C-alpha positions in Angstrom: 245.8 -48.0 198.6 247.9 -45.1 199.9 251.6 -44.8 199.2 252.2 -44.9 203.0 250.6 -48.3 203.2 252.3 -49.6 200.2 255.8 -48.8 201.7 257.6 -51.9 203.1 260.9 -52.7 204.8 262.3 -53.4 201.4 261.5 -49.8 200.2 263.6 -48.4 203.0 267.2 -48.2 202.1 268.2 -48.3 205.7 266.4 -51.5 206.3 267.3 -53.4 203.3 270.9 -52.5 203.8 270.5 -53.6 207.5 269.1 -57.0 206.2 272.2 -57.1 203.9 274.6 -56.4 206.8 273.1 -59.2 209.0 273.7 -61.7 206.1 277.2 -60.2 205.2 278.3 -60.5 208.9 277.4 -64.1 209.0 279.4 -64.8 205.8 282.3 -62.7 207.3 282.5 -65.1 210.2 282.2 -68.2 208.0 285.0 -66.9 205.8 287.3 -66.5 208.9 286.6 -70.1 209.9 286.9 -71.4 206.4 290.6 -70.6 206.3 291.4 -70.6 210.0 294.2 -73.2 209.6 295.6 -71.6 206.3 298.0 -69.1 207.9 299.4 -71.7 210.3 300.0 -74.6 207.8 303.7 -74.7 209.2 302.4 -75.1 212.7 300.1 -77.9 211.8 303.0 -79.7 210.3 305.2 -79.1 213.4 302.7 -79.8 216.1 300.3 -82.3 214.3 302.5 -84.0 211.7 300.3 -82.8 208.8 302.4 -82.8 205.6 301.1 -80.9 202.5 299.2 -84.0 201.3 297.4 -84.3 204.8 296.8 -80.6 204.9 295.5 -80.4 201.3 293.3 -83.4 201.7 291.8 -82.0 204.9 291.2 -78.6 203.3 289.6 -80.1 200.2 287.2 -82.1 202.5 285.2 -79.0 203.1 283.2 -79.5 200.0 283.3 -83.3 199.8 279.7 -83.9 200.8 278.5 -81.1 198.7 280.1 -82.6 195.5 279.8 -86.4 196.1 276.6 -86.6 198.2 275.0 -83.8 196.2 274.2 -81.9 199.3 274.3 -78.6 197.4 271.6 -79.8 195.1 269.4 -80.6 198.1 270.4 -77.3 199.7 269.0 -75.5 196.6 265.8 -77.5 196.8 265.5 -76.7 200.6 266.0 -73.1 199.7 263.4 -73.0 196.9 261.0 -75.0 199.2 261.5 -73.5 202.7 262.6 -70.0 201.8 265.5 -67.7 202.7 265.1 -67.2 206.4 264.7 -70.8 207.4 267.6 -71.9 205.2 269.8 -69.1 206.6 269.3 -70.2 210.2 269.8 -73.9 209.3 273.0 -73.2 207.5 274.5 -71.3 210.4 273.5 -74.1 212.8 275.2 -76.7 210.6 278.4 -74.5 210.2 278.6 -74.3 214.1 278.3 -78.1 214.6 281.1 -78.7 212.0 283.3 -76.0 213.6 282.9 -77.7 217.0 283.9 -81.0 215.6 287.0 -79.6 213.8 288.0 -77.7 217.0 288.0 -81.0 219.0 290.0 -82.7 216.3 293.0 -80.3 216.7 292.7 -79.9 220.5 295.1 -81.5 222.9 292.1 -83.4 224.4 291.9 -85.4 221.1 295.5 -86.7 221.5 295.5 -90.1 223.2 291.6 -90.2 223.2 289.6 -93.3 222.0 288.6 -91.3 218.9 292.2 -90.8 217.9 292.9 -94.5 218.2 289.6 -95.2 216.1 290.5 -92.8 213.4 294.1 -94.1 213.3 292.8 -97.7 212.7 290.0 -96.9 210.5 289.0 -94.9 207.3 292.3 -96.0 205.7 290.4 -97.5 202.8 287.1 -96.4 201.4 285.7 -98.8 198.7 285.1 -97.2 195.3 286.3 -93.7 196.4 289.8 -95.1 196.8 289.6 -96.7 193.4 288.3 -93.5 191.8 291.0 -91.5 193.7 288.5 -89.2 195.4 288.6 -90.4 198.9 288.7 -87.7 201.7 291.0 -90.0 203.7 294.0 -92.2 202.9 296.2 -94.7 204.7 298.7 -93.1 206.9 296.8 -89.8 207.2 297.0 -88.4 210.8 293.9 -89.2 212.9 293.5 -85.5 213.8 293.4 -84.6 210.1 290.8 -87.3 209.4 288.6 -86.3 212.2 289.1 -82.5 211.3 288.2 -83.4 207.7 284.8 -84.9 209.1 284.1 -81.6 210.8 285.1 -79.5 207.9 282.7 -81.6 205.6 279.8 -80.7 207.9 280.9 -77.1 208.0 281.2 -77.1 204.3 277.6 -78.2 203.9 276.4 -75.3 206.1 278.8 -72.8 204.4 277.9 -73.5 200.8 274.2 -73.6 201.8 274.7 -70.1 203.4 276.3 -68.9 200.2 273.4 -69.7 198.0 271.0 -68.5 200.7 272.8 -65.1 200.9 272.6 -64.7 197.1 269.0 -65.5 197.0 268.3 -63.2 200.1 270.0 -60.3 198.3 267.8 -61.0 195.1 264.7 -60.9 197.4 265.6 -57.6 199.1 267.3 -55.8 196.2 265.8 -57.0 192.9 265.1 -53.9 190.7 267.2 -51.8 192.9 271.1 -51.7 193.5 271.5 -55.4 193.3 275.0 -55.6 192.0 276.1 -52.9 194.6 274.6 -55.0 197.3 276.2 -58.3 196.2 279.5 -56.5 195.8 279.3 -54.9 199.2 278.4 -58.3 200.8 281.4 -59.9 199.2 283.7 -57.0 200.3 282.7 -57.3 203.9 282.9 -61.2 203.7 286.4 -60.9 202.2 287.5 -59.0 205.1 287.1 -62.3 206.9 290.1 -63.6 205.0 292.2 -60.7 206.2 290.9 -61.1 209.8 291.8 -64.9 209.7 295.3 -64.2 208.3 296.1 -61.8 211.2 294.3 -63.3 214.2 294.8 -67.1 213.6 298.6 -67.0 214.0 298.0 -64.5 216.8 295.8 -66.8 218.9 298.1 -69.8 217.9 301.2 -68.2 219.4 299.4 -66.2 222.3 301.4 -66.3 225.4 304.5 -67.7 223.7 303.2 -71.2 223.7 302.0 -72.7 220.4 298.4 -74.0 220.4 296.6 -74.5 217.1 293.3 -75.3 218.8 293.2 -71.7 220.2 292.8 -70.4 216.7 290.1 -72.8 215.8 288.2 -71.9 219.1 288.3 -68.3 218.0 286.6 -69.4 214.8 284.0 -71.3 216.8 283.1 -68.3 218.8 282.5 -66.4 215.6 280.3 -69.1 214.2 278.1 -68.6 217.3 277.8 -65.0 216.3 277.0 -65.9 212.8 274.1 -68.0 214.1 272.8 -65.0 216.1 273.0 -62.8 213.0 270.8 -65.2 210.9 268.2 -65.4 213.8 267.9 -61.6 213.7 267.6 -61.8 209.9 264.9 -64.4 210.3 262.7 -61.9 212.4 263.4 -59.1 209.9 262.6 -61.1 206.9 259.4 -62.5 208.4 258.2 -59.0 209.1 258.8 -58.0 205.3 256.6 -60.9 204.3 254.0 -59.9 206.7 254.0 -56.4 205.3 253.8 -57.5 201.6 251.1 -60.2 202.5 253.1 -62.8 200.7 253.9 -66.3 202.1 257.5 -67.1 202.8 259.3 -67.3 199.5 258.4 -70.9 198.6 258.3 -71.7 195.1 256.1 -74.2 193.0 256.7 -77.8 193.7 260.2 -78.7 192.7 260.3 -80.8 189.5 263.4 -82.5 188.0 262.4 -80.8 184.7 263.3 -77.4 186.3 266.9 -78.5 186.6 266.8 -79.9 183.1 265.7 -76.3 181.9 268.7 -74.8 183.7 271.3 -77.4 182.4 270.1 -77.1 178.8 271.0 -73.3 178.8 274.3 -72.6 177.2 274.8 -69.3 179.0 274.3 -71.1 182.3 277.1 -73.5 181.6 279.4 -70.8 180.4 278.9 -68.9 183.7 279.1 -72.1 185.8 282.3 -73.3 184.2 283.9 -69.8 184.3 283.0 -69.9 188.1 284.6 -73.2 188.9 287.8 -72.2 187.0 288.2 -68.9 188.5 287.3 -69.8 192.1 289.5 -72.9 191.9 292.5 -70.6 191.2 291.6 -68.3 194.3 290.2 -70.2 197.3 292.6 -73.2 197.2 295.5 -70.6 196.7 294.3 -68.9 199.8 294.9 -72.0 201.8 298.6 -72.1 200.8 299.3 -68.4 200.1 301.0 -67.7 203.6 303.2 -70.7 203.2 304.0 -69.7 199.6 305.2 -66.3 200.8 307.2 -68.0 203.8 309.0 -70.0 201.0 309.6 -67.1 198.6 310.4 -64.2 200.9 313.4 -63.6 203.2 311.8 -62.9 206.5 313.7 -62.3 209.8 311.7 -62.3 213.0 311.9 -59.0 214.9 314.0 -58.9 218.1 312.3 -60.3 221.1 310.9 -57.6 223.4 310.6 -55.0 220.5 307.2 -53.5 219.6 307.1 -55.4 216.4 307.3 -58.6 218.1 304.7 -57.8 220.8 301.0 -59.0 220.6 299.9 -55.3 220.7 301.2 -54.8 217.1 298.6 -57.3 215.8 295.8 -55.3 217.4 297.1 -52.0 216.0 297.6 -53.5 212.6 294.1 -54.8 212.5 292.7 -51.5 213.6 294.6 -49.8 210.8 293.2 -52.4 208.4 289.6 -51.6 209.4 290.3 -47.9 208.8 291.6 -48.7 205.4 288.5 -50.8 204.7 285.9 -48.5 206.3 287.1 -45.2 204.8 287.7 -46.8 201.3 284.3 -48.4 201.3 282.5 -45.2 202.7 284.2 -43.1 199.9 282.1 -44.7 197.4 278.9 -43.4 198.9 279.8 -39.8 199.3 277.9 -37.3 197.1 280.4 -34.4 197.8 283.6 -34.9 195.9 285.6 -33.3 198.7 284.4 -35.9 201.2 284.9 -38.7 198.8 288.6 -37.7 198.0 289.2 -37.1 201.7 288.1 -40.5 202.8 290.0 -42.0 199.8 293.1 -40.2 200.9 292.8 -41.5 204.5 292.3 -45.0 203.2 295.3 -44.9 201.0 297.5 -43.3 203.7 296.3 -46.0 206.1 297.1 -48.7 203.5 300.7 -47.5 203.3 301.0 -47.5 207.1 299.5 -51.1 207.2 302.0 -52.3 204.6 304.9 -50.7 206.5 303.8 -52.5 209.7 303.7 -55.7 207.7 307.2 -55.2 206.5 308.5 -54.4 210.0 306.7 -57.4 211.5 308.3 -59.7 208.8 305.2 -61.7 208.9 304.0 -63.6 205.9 300.4 -63.9 207.2 300.1 -60.2 207.8 301.5 -59.5 204.3 298.9 -61.7 202.7 296.2 -60.2 204.9 296.3 -57.1 202.5 294.5 -59.3 199.9 290.9 -58.1 200.3 291.7 -54.5 201.0 291.7 -53.1 197.5 288.7 -55.4 196.9 286.8 -53.7 199.7 287.7 -50.3 198.1 286.7 -51.1 194.4 283.9 -53.7 194.7 281.2 -51.0 195.5 282.5 -49.0 192.5 282.3 -52.1 190.3 278.8 -53.0 191.6 277.5 -49.5 191.0 279.0 -49.4 187.6 277.3 -52.8 186.8 274.0 -51.4 188.1 274.0 -48.3 186.0 276.2 -49.2 183.0 276.5 -53.0 182.8 279.5 -54.7 181.1 279.4 -57.8 183.3 281.0 -60.1 180.6 283.8 -57.6 180.0 284.6 -57.5 183.6 284.8 -61.4 183.8 287.5 -61.2 181.0 289.5 -58.5 182.8 289.4 -60.4 186.1 290.7 -63.5 184.4 293.6 -61.6 182.7 294.6 -60.1 186.2 294.4 -63.6 187.8 296.8 -65.1 185.2 299.3 -62.3 185.7 299.3 -62.6 189.5 299.8 -66.3 189.6 302.7 -66.1 187.0 304.2 -63.3 188.9 304.2 -65.4 192.1 305.6 -68.3 190.3 308.5 -66.7 188.5 309.1 -63.0 189.5 308.7 -63.2 193.4 311.3 -66.0 193.8 313.9 -64.0 191.8 313.7 -61.3 194.5 313.9 -63.7 197.4 317.3 -62.2 198.4 315.9 -58.8 198.3 314.1 -58.2 201.6 312.5 -55.0 200.5 312.0 -55.7 196.8 310.4 -59.1 197.4 307.9 -57.7 199.9 307.0 -54.8 197.6 306.3 -57.2 194.7 304.4 -59.5 197.1 302.2 -56.6 198.3 301.6 -55.3 194.8 300.7 -58.7 193.4 298.4 -59.6 196.3 296.5 -56.2 196.0 296.0 -56.8 192.2 294.8 -60.4 192.9 292.3 -58.9 195.4 291.1 -56.5 192.6 290.6 -59.5 190.3 288.6 -61.1 193.0 286.3 -58.1 192.9 285.8 -58.0 189.2 284.7 -61.5 188.8 282.2 -62.2 191.6 280.7 -58.7 191.4 279.8 -59.3 187.8 279.2 -63.1 188.0 276.5 -63.5 190.7 274.1 -60.7 189.5 274.2 -62.2 186.0 272.5 -65.4 187.1 269.0 -64.0 187.5 269.3 -62.9 183.8 269.9 -66.5 182.8 267.2 -68.5 184.6 263.6 -68.2 185.7 263.0 -66.5 189.1 261.2 -69.6 190.4 264.3 -71.8 190.1 267.0 -69.3 190.9 267.8 -71.1 194.1 268.4 -74.3 192.3 270.5 -72.4 189.7 272.6 -71.0 192.4 272.9 -74.4 193.9 274.0 -76.1 190.7 276.7 -73.3 190.1 277.9 -73.8 193.6 277.9 -77.5 193.1 280.0 -77.3 190.0 282.3 -74.7 191.7 282.7 -77.1 194.6 284.2 -79.8 192.4 287.1 -77.5 192.0 287.2 -76.3 195.5 287.5 -80.1 196.5 289.9 -81.0 193.9 292.6 -78.2 193.8 293.5 -78.0 197.5 294.3 -81.8 197.3 296.1 -81.4 193.9 298.2 -78.5 195.3 299.3 -80.6 198.3 300.1 -83.6 196.1 302.0 -81.5 193.6 304.0 -79.8 196.4 305.0 -83.2 197.9 305.9 -84.6 194.4 308.0 -81.7 193.4 309.7 -81.3 196.7 311.0 -84.7 197.5 312.8 -85.0 200.8 312.0 -81.4 201.8 311.0 -81.4 205.5 311.2 -77.7 206.3 307.8 -76.2 205.6 309.3 -72.9 204.6 311.5 -74.3 201.8 309.0 -75.6 199.3 309.2 -74.7 195.6 305.7 -73.4 194.6 306.5 -72.9 190.9 304.4 -76.0 189.6 301.3 -75.3 191.7 301.2 -71.7 190.7 301.6 -72.5 187.0 298.7 -74.9 187.4 296.5 -72.2 188.9 297.6 -69.8 186.1 296.4 -72.3 183.6 292.9 -72.2 185.2 293.0 -68.5 184.6 293.8 -69.1 181.0 290.8 -71.5 180.7 288.6 -68.9 182.5 289.6 -66.2 180.0 288.6 -68.4 177.0 285.1 -69.0 178.5 284.8 -65.3 179.4 285.4 -64.4 175.8 283.0 -67.1 174.6 280.4 -65.7 177.0 280.7 -62.3 175.4 280.0 -63.9 172.0 277.0 -65.9 173.2 275.6 -62.8 175.0 275.9 -60.7 171.8 274.2 -63.4 169.8 271.4 -64.4 172.1 270.8 -61.1 173.9 271.2 -62.5 177.5 271.6 -58.9 178.7 274.9 -59.5 180.6 276.3 -56.2 179.3 273.2 -54.4 180.1 272.8 -52.4 183.3 270.7 -53.9 186.2 268.8 -50.7 186.9 266.6 -49.9 184.0 266.0 -46.2 183.3 
């Protein structure tokens, strides 16, 4: 067979990176919707009566079905049985349905409807779940929060299914090639969704001078429609690849319970899974409260009405500058000529300084936190490329945990000390958020490419599903815990910008300490058993 005939879409760098872009754009949209209410927590309390407990309970509901109905385990089985492309489209469709439910729950049409009355009178007590303290609802929870939680549960099923599907898709298209770089790049683009959410969710909520939280969620629903389109295009592309290779859609051997047993009996798998749940529990739940935390720890004065800094146009300009930061920083990693690389890097850094200055002038907590993924976008490809060619994944996990601990302790004790310093506080906030973003690059970029080294290829979908399921336990628990701890440590506080966040932040720092211990243990196990976590992905 000639070399020309043997060449497939996967062998073309342009085509496999195009496939990655489709998956990454779908995740980009899902990340925006995942935190669509996070930067407007204060508005949810003012307009819908959601206190911190209601807000945290609703946010934690995203992963409730994944954890307690074991949906993620079934998602992994579906992925292993039905393949990447079918599961990708299914996950996007499920996310869209959940997004629509959540939008209606926070819309004005829900107020006074029969559904509102039903949710007010019902779901105040769930047998067994209430006794165990794990119910997604509680007596006195606002009806809109209950119904939004239902929609968020549906969305969460699709979102986590999409997460394991994207990981499996990248393995399919990039195994034996630049897999860590691909995973790192996908995560970098997806993380831009966090920044997009932080900037545009408050923008749409306050558009026209009249507050409407449903506009923000409607923006997310439109993006979920786009995500569905991206997965359909990927479906066509992936099917063409299988037609070229002559292989059936990537369906594995019949699923056996013993396959999960093999995964669960592996010590290296458990160390990675537990490290994952600890680390992600200190990041994703924090994102849901980060804007409010900054509002409580910074002295922010709204710019004068009628000024450029108070106009809607400044939001668009700041986002454009953010995209320049991300695009030039990301592209600098792929330049062969040093002059081009450093030129793009200089533009990225200069644009980042401009972005930070605009955030300061806007006196906006959400635009300040939106800087979170920008350093990650810059260094994730570097980390991915380093892992592909030099390895050291376990070492990066340890370093990421150290940075995580330092950032949460800085937020807890250093930032409040500078509350009366308008400039100093914002500088510390920016620096800490950027470092936290760097930590968020170190851990995922090294964590996910390590999984194929720990389990057989035929059950890799189930392995990712099990890790995501374990991770989801933390993603359900800690948004709820943060809300409860906030209410418990701030009795009588009704102003959403006056909470003391010290206790929740110390709790998150403790998760980082536990992750650090597991990272060090993983290095020891890797050295003893030769798991290959410190070895490069691309073999010479």
